Amino acid sequence: MSFPLALNQYLVRLDLTVPDSLSLDFVCELQRRHVAEFSFNNLAVVLGDDISLDLEDVSEKIVTRGLGAYCFEHNKLTFELLKALGYDVQLKLARVLNNNLERAAGRTHRVTLLTLNNEMYLIDTGFGGNGPLSPLSLSTQQEQQSGFEHYRMLPLEGGEWDVQIVKDGDYFTLYRFDFAHYSEADCAVGHFYSHRHPNAVFVNNLMVTNKELDKTRSLLNSTFNIKTESGEQSRKVDSPRVLQSILAEHFQIKLELVVAEHLFERFVQSELDDSQTRS
């Protein structure tokens, strides 16, 4: 079977062997390895880089250069591989709610719906720390374990679905999607808002995440957090060198100190000042 070079490099980087027939096990392993290997981050957004959604550019950034990315890039790469392998996949867009169910949110999150053996699954390799490590089945409303976390797929009236994670013993709605038809043109609109609009979350925060089966590492502005099944540990990022070190050690992102200083001044210092004022 012949694939674009970008997809071949993706398979090689994740050390994946394509099975002879379509397999959910392969999809599970693809999602788990992708989320563990490639960080979710918005560094390109906050540094003002041009962000292309062309497959070759996405692969170059994520796979070859190891720079990580956000949902429109991560889930594009996964979607295109599954499609090239012959899987029945559909591109969908979602409204990120983060448990604010009345929020007037635009469709700024890309996901993939996979149909296999008459079952439908949500595939998401680009939602950061709260995202699942494995496909989530739409055929049950029971909790589904993914790594050390539990999720629920909740159907709503009108054909929409909520993707929920269990937090503090209750359901926390991450995002909401429907079965409407979406195209790459729709992604271009959501992508433009997400990395260019002055009110967009990714424009106004520094966010980096890496997720494995037993551990989630996340950086949000001035706070670095490591979450495991037994609990969470947090530390404050109190200098540009600490920021530079955390990005290199925990996310394999190497930045020049001058860039770390810029990010620290823009996203970290004000939070530290506010924290000191409140204390």
GROMACS .gro file of C-alpha atoms in nm:
model
  279
    1MET     CA    1   0.000   0.000   0.000
    2SER     CA    2   0.134   0.342  -0.100
    3PHE     CA    3   0.098   0.649   0.123
    4PRO     CA    4   0.211   1.007   0.108
    5LEU     CA    5   0.557   1.049   0.256
    6ALA     CA    6   0.409   1.259   0.539
    7LEU     CA    7   0.196   0.964   0.654
    8ASN     CA    8   0.479   0.713   0.617
    9GLN     CA    9   0.692   0.931   0.844
   10TYR     CA   10   0.405   0.945   1.094
   11LEU     CA   11   0.383   0.565   1.109
   12VAL     CA   12   0.760   0.529   1.144
   13ARG     CA   13   0.783   0.791   1.421
   14LEU     CA   14   0.517   0.606   1.623
   15ASP     CA   15   0.674   0.267   1.540
   16LEU     CA   16   0.342   0.134   1.413
   17THR     CA   17   0.289  -0.164   1.185
   18VAL     CA   18  -0.026  -0.154   0.976
   19PRO     CA   19  -0.229  -0.477   1.020
   20ASP     CA   20  -0.358  -0.674   0.722
   21SER     CA   21  -0.718  -0.581   0.802
   22LEU     CA   22  -0.891  -0.285   0.962
   23SER     CA   23  -0.845  -0.312   1.337
   24LEU     CA   24  -0.970  -0.121   1.638
   25ASP     CA   25  -0.659  -0.235   1.825
   26PHE     CA   26  -0.446  -0.049   1.572
   27VAL     CA   27  -0.655   0.267   1.614
   28CYS     CA   28  -0.625   0.241   1.993
   29GLU     CA   29  -0.248   0.209   1.971
   30LEU     CA   30  -0.225   0.494   1.722
   31GLN     CA   31  -0.417   0.728   1.952
   32ARG     CA   32  -0.226   0.628   2.264
   33ARG     CA   33   0.116   0.665   2.102
   34HIS     CA   34   0.028   0.991   1.928
   35VAL     CA   35  -0.089   1.163   2.246
   36ALA     CA   36   0.217   1.041   2.439
   37GLU     CA   37   0.470   1.128   2.168
   38PHE     CA   38   0.351   1.466   2.043
   39SER     CA   39   0.276   1.750   2.282
   40PHE     CA   40  -0.040   1.956   2.262
   41ASN     CA   41   0.067   2.321   2.268
   42ASN     CA   42  -0.005   2.666   2.132
   43LEU     CA   43   0.352   2.794   2.109
   44ALA     CA   44   0.320   2.871   1.740
   45VAL     CA   45   0.006   3.073   1.815
   46VAL     CA   46   0.156   3.291   2.088
   47LEU     CA   47   0.478   3.340   1.893
   48GLY     CA   48   0.281   3.468   1.595
   49ASP     CA   49   0.392   3.199   1.350
   50ASP     CA   50   0.201   3.119   1.035
   51ILE     CA   51   0.023   2.787   1.094
   52SER     CA   52  -0.051   2.586   0.783
   53LEU     CA   53  -0.306   2.305   0.780
   54ASP     CA   54  -0.159   2.142   0.467
   55LEU     CA   55  -0.079   1.779   0.546
   56GLU     CA   56   0.288   1.805   0.452
   57ASP     CA   57   0.335   2.114   0.670
   58VAL     CA   58   0.151   1.956   0.964
   59SER     CA   59   0.367   1.644   0.942
   60GLU     CA   60   0.685   1.849   0.912
   61LYS     CA   61   0.597   2.046   1.225
   62ILE     CA   62   0.468   1.761   1.444
   63VAL     CA   63   0.652   1.452   1.323
   64THR     CA   64   0.980   1.576   1.179
   65ARG     CA   65   1.053   1.875   1.400
   66GLY     CA   66   0.874   1.749   1.714
   67LEU     CA   67   0.723   2.090   1.789
   68GLY     CA   68   0.378   1.970   1.886
   69ALA     CA   69   0.062   2.152   1.780
   70TYR     CA   70  -0.305   2.202   1.861
   71CYS     CA   71  -0.627   2.027   1.758
   72PHE     CA   72  -0.660   2.136   1.396
   73GLU     CA   73  -0.312   1.997   1.329
   74HIS     CA   74  -0.309   1.686   1.549
   75ASN     CA   75  -0.648   1.556   1.443
   76LYS     CA   76  -0.583   1.638   1.077
   77LEU     CA   77  -0.278   1.411   1.081
   78THR     CA   78  -0.467   1.128   1.250
   79PHE     CA   79  -0.770   1.165   1.022
   80GLU     CA   80  -0.563   1.158   0.705
   81LEU     CA   81  -0.376   0.845   0.812
   82LEU     CA   82  -0.691   0.655   0.900
   83LYS     CA   83  -0.855   0.765   0.577
   84ALA     CA   84  -0.554   0.656   0.371
   85LEU     CA   85  -0.560   0.316   0.542
   86GLY     CA   86  -0.921   0.265   0.436
   87TYR     CA   87  -1.102   0.339   0.761
   88ASP     CA   88  -1.448   0.495   0.747
   89VAL     CA   89  -1.384   0.834   0.907
   90GLN     CA   90  -1.572   1.162   0.921
   91LEU     CA   91  -1.443   1.507   1.011
   92LYS     CA   92  -1.650   1.678   1.283
   93LEU     CA   93  -1.627   2.012   1.461
   94ALA     CA   94  -1.714   2.071   1.826
   95ARG     CA   95  -1.793   2.354   2.066
   96VAL     CA   96  -1.553   2.359   2.363
   97LEU     CA   97  -1.760   2.417   2.679
   98ASN     CA   98  -1.539   2.314   2.973
   99ASN     CA   99  -1.856   2.261   3.178
  100ASN     CA  100  -2.000   2.604   3.099
  101LEU     CA  101  -2.309   2.459   2.932
  102GLU     CA  102  -2.460   2.799   2.852
  103ARG     CA  103  -2.146   2.928   2.686
  104ALA     CA  104  -2.199   3.066   2.335
  105ALA     CA  105  -1.901   2.881   2.192
  106GLY     CA  106  -1.806   2.856   1.827
  107ARG     CA  107  -1.696   2.533   1.663
  108THR     CA  108  -1.324   2.559   1.730
  109HIS     CA  109  -1.232   2.198   1.800
  110ARG     CA  110  -1.172   1.929   1.537
  111VAL     CA  111  -1.241   1.559   1.604
  112THR     CA  112  -1.279   1.238   1.404
  113LEU     CA  113  -1.569   0.992   1.400
  114LEU     CA  114  -1.473   0.637   1.306
  115THR     CA  115  -1.721   0.368   1.202
  116LEU     CA  116  -1.588   0.013   1.230
  117ASN     CA  117  -1.782  -0.315   1.244
  118ASN     CA  118  -2.109  -0.120   1.268
  119GLU     CA  119  -1.985   0.066   1.578
  120MET     CA  120  -1.904   0.436   1.595
  121TYR     CA  121  -1.613   0.582   1.791
  122LEU     CA  122  -1.483   0.929   1.873
  123ILE     CA  123  -1.112   0.970   1.796
  124ASP     CA  124  -0.939   1.276   1.942
  125THR     CA  125  -0.562   1.319   1.947
  126GLY     CA  126  -0.573   1.695   2.003
  127PHE     CA  127  -0.754   1.802   2.319
  128GLY     CA  128  -0.464   1.829   2.560
  129GLY     CA  129  -0.470   1.721   2.923
  130ASN     CA  130  -0.838   1.628   2.945
  131GLY     CA  131  -0.846   1.445   2.612
  132PRO     CA  132  -0.889   1.066   2.596
  133LEU     CA  133  -0.602   0.828   2.525
  134SER     CA  134  -0.824   0.583   2.338
  135PRO     CA  135  -1.133   0.580   2.115
  136LEU     CA  136  -1.464   0.642   2.294
  137SER     CA  137  -1.764   0.435   2.184
  138LEU     CA  138  -2.092   0.607   2.103
  139SER     CA  139  -2.286   0.284   2.159
  140THR     CA  140  -2.294   0.313   2.538
  141GLN     CA  141  -2.371   0.580   2.797
  142GLN     CA  142  -2.172   0.392   3.059
  143GLU     CA  143  -1.839   0.528   3.177
  144GLN     CA  144  -1.542   0.430   2.964
  145GLN     CA  145  -1.192   0.411   3.106
  146SER     CA  146  -0.907   0.564   2.911
  147GLY     CA  147  -0.575   0.557   3.092
  148PHE     CA  148  -0.649   0.637   3.456
  149GLU     CA  149  -0.946   0.859   3.368
  150HIS     CA  150  -1.311   0.789   3.292
  151TYR     CA  151  -1.531   0.939   3.023
  152ARG     CA  152  -1.895   0.934   2.915
  153MET     CA  153  -2.051   0.995   2.574
  154LEU     CA  154  -2.390   1.157   2.634
  155PRO     CA  155  -2.647   1.191   2.351
  156LEU     CA  156  -2.864   1.504   2.361
  157GLU     CA  157  -3.189   1.605   2.198
  158GLY     CA  158  -3.138   1.742   1.851
  159GLY     CA  159  -2.864   1.497   1.758
  160GLU     CA  160  -2.578   1.653   1.955
  161TRP     CA  161  -2.338   1.467   2.185
  162ASP     CA  162  -2.150   1.578   2.495
  163VAL     CA  163  -1.805   1.440   2.565
  164GLN     CA  164  -1.764   1.426   2.942
  165ILE     CA  165  -1.481   1.339   3.180
  166VAL     CA  166  -1.527   1.238   3.544
  167LYS     CA  167  -1.389   1.508   3.774
  168ASP     CA  168  -1.425   1.503   4.152
  169GLY     CA  169  -1.693   1.236   4.128
  170ASP     CA  170  -1.910   1.425   3.879
  171TYR     CA  171  -1.938   1.462   3.503
  172PHE     CA  172  -1.755   1.756   3.348
  173THR     CA  173  -1.854   1.840   2.990
  174LEU     CA  174  -1.550   1.901   2.774
  175TYR     CA  175  -1.712   1.970   2.438
  176ARG     CA  176  -2.023   1.915   2.227
  177PHE     CA  177  -2.043   1.796   1.866
  178ASP     CA  178  -2.306   1.695   1.612
  179PHE     CA  179  -2.332   1.487   1.294
  180ALA     CA  180  -2.347   1.772   1.044
  181HIS     CA  181  -2.117   1.757   0.744
  182TYR     CA  182  -1.795   1.956   0.784
  183SER     CA  183  -1.508   2.014   0.546
  184GLU     CA  184  -1.153   2.147   0.550
  185ALA     CA  185  -1.304   2.487   0.466
  186ASP     CA  186  -1.493   2.481   0.798
  187CYS     CA  187  -1.170   2.391   0.976
  188ALA     CA  188  -0.998   2.689   0.814
  189VAL     CA  189  -1.257   2.922   0.970
  190GLY     CA  190  -1.226   2.773   1.320
  191HIS     CA  191  -0.849   2.760   1.287
  192PHE     CA  192  -0.830   3.126   1.187
  193TYR     CA  193  -1.035   3.232   1.489
  194SER     CA  194  -0.838   3.008   1.726
  195HIS     CA  195  -0.497   3.146   1.639
  196ARG     CA  196  -0.574   3.501   1.526
  197HIS     CA  197  -0.875   3.643   1.711
  198PRO     CA  198  -0.771   3.867   2.005
  199ASN     CA  199  -1.023   3.700   2.236
  200ALA     CA  200  -0.929   3.341   2.152
  201VAL     CA  201  -0.812   3.124   2.442
  202PHE     CA  202  -0.500   3.014   2.257
  203VAL     CA  203  -0.399   3.373   2.186
  204ASN     CA  204  -0.420   3.476   2.553
  205ASN     CA  205  -0.263   3.180   2.735
  206LEU     CA  206   0.048   2.965   2.725
  207MET     CA  207  -0.060   2.600   2.713
  208VAL     CA  208   0.149   2.282   2.681
  209THR     CA  209   0.043   1.924   2.759
  210ASN     CA  210   0.186   1.575   2.731
  211LYS     CA  211  -0.025   1.272   2.823
  212GLU     CA  212   0.071   0.910   2.892
  213LEU     CA  213  -0.121   0.613   3.034
  214ASP     CA  214  -0.023   0.689   3.392
  215LYS     CA  215   0.070   1.057   3.388
  216THR     CA  216  -0.039   1.392   3.248
  217ARG     CA  217   0.200   1.687   3.244
  218SER     CA  218   0.055   2.030   3.180
  219LEU     CA  219   0.175   2.388   3.176
  220LEU     CA  220  -0.080   2.669   3.192
  221ASN     CA  221   0.082   3.012   3.216
  222SER     CA  222   0.251   3.022   3.559
  223THR     CA  223   0.156   2.671   3.679
  224PHE     CA  224   0.323   2.340   3.591
  225ASN     CA  225   0.121   2.037   3.696
  226ILE     CA  226   0.177   1.660   3.701
  227LYS     CA  227  -0.137   1.449   3.744
  228THR     CA  228  -0.148   1.077   3.820
  229GLU     CA  229  -0.417   0.841   3.945
  230SER     CA  230  -0.308   0.910   4.302
  231GLY     CA  231  -0.327   1.289   4.279
  232GLU     CA  232  -0.167   1.606   4.146
  233GLN     CA  233   0.152   1.797   4.212
  234SER     CA  234   0.191   2.161   4.109
  235ARG     CA  235   0.472   2.412   4.107
  236LYS     CA  236   0.495   2.776   4.011
  237VAL     CA  237   0.711   2.883   3.719
  238ASP     CA  238   0.903   3.164   3.885
  239SER     CA  239   1.165   3.257   3.625
  240PRO     CA  240   1.234   3.241   3.251
  241ARG     CA  241   1.504   2.979   3.308
  242VAL     CA  242   1.259   2.758   3.497
  243LEU     CA  243   1.015   2.794   3.210
  244GLN     CA  244   1.287   2.706   2.960
  245SER     CA  245   1.390   2.403   3.169
  246ILE     CA  246   1.035   2.269   3.211
  247LEU     CA  247   0.966   2.291   2.838
  248ALA     CA  248   1.289   2.108   2.756
  249GLU     CA  249   1.277   1.841   3.028
  250HIS     CA  250   0.909   1.751   3.027
  251PHE     CA  251   0.794   1.839   2.675
  252GLN     CA  252   1.113   1.808   2.466
  253ILE     CA  253   1.069   2.166   2.346
  254LYS     CA  254   1.395   2.357   2.333
  255LEU     CA  255   1.365   2.735   2.326
  256GLU     CA  256   1.629   3.004   2.328
  257LEU     CA  257   1.638   3.188   2.659
  258VAL     CA  258   1.531   3.512   2.492
  259VAL     CA  259   1.212   3.338   2.371
  260ALA     CA  260   1.148   3.195   2.718
  261GLU     CA  261   1.194   3.545   2.861
  262HIS     CA  262   0.938   3.683   2.617
  263LEU     CA  263   0.684   3.413   2.704
  264PHE     CA  264   0.749   3.455   3.076
  265GLU     CA  265   0.691   3.829   3.063
  266ARG     CA  266   0.376   3.794   2.853
  267PHE     CA  267   0.198   3.501   3.019
  268VAL     CA  268   0.362   3.416   3.352
  269GLN     CA  269   0.475   3.731   3.529
  270SER     CA  270   0.129   3.890   3.558
  271GLU     CA  271  -0.015   3.575   3.718
  272LEU     CA  272   0.270   3.565   3.968
  273ASP     CA  273   0.218   3.932   4.051
  274ASP     CA  274  -0.158   3.878   4.099
  275SER     CA  275  -0.089   3.579   4.323
  276GLN     CA  276   0.150   3.778   4.540
  277THR     CA  277  -0.101   4.063   4.564
  278ARG     CA  278  -0.379   3.830   4.681
  279SER     CA  279  -0.150   3.670   4.942
   0.00000   0.00000   0.00000
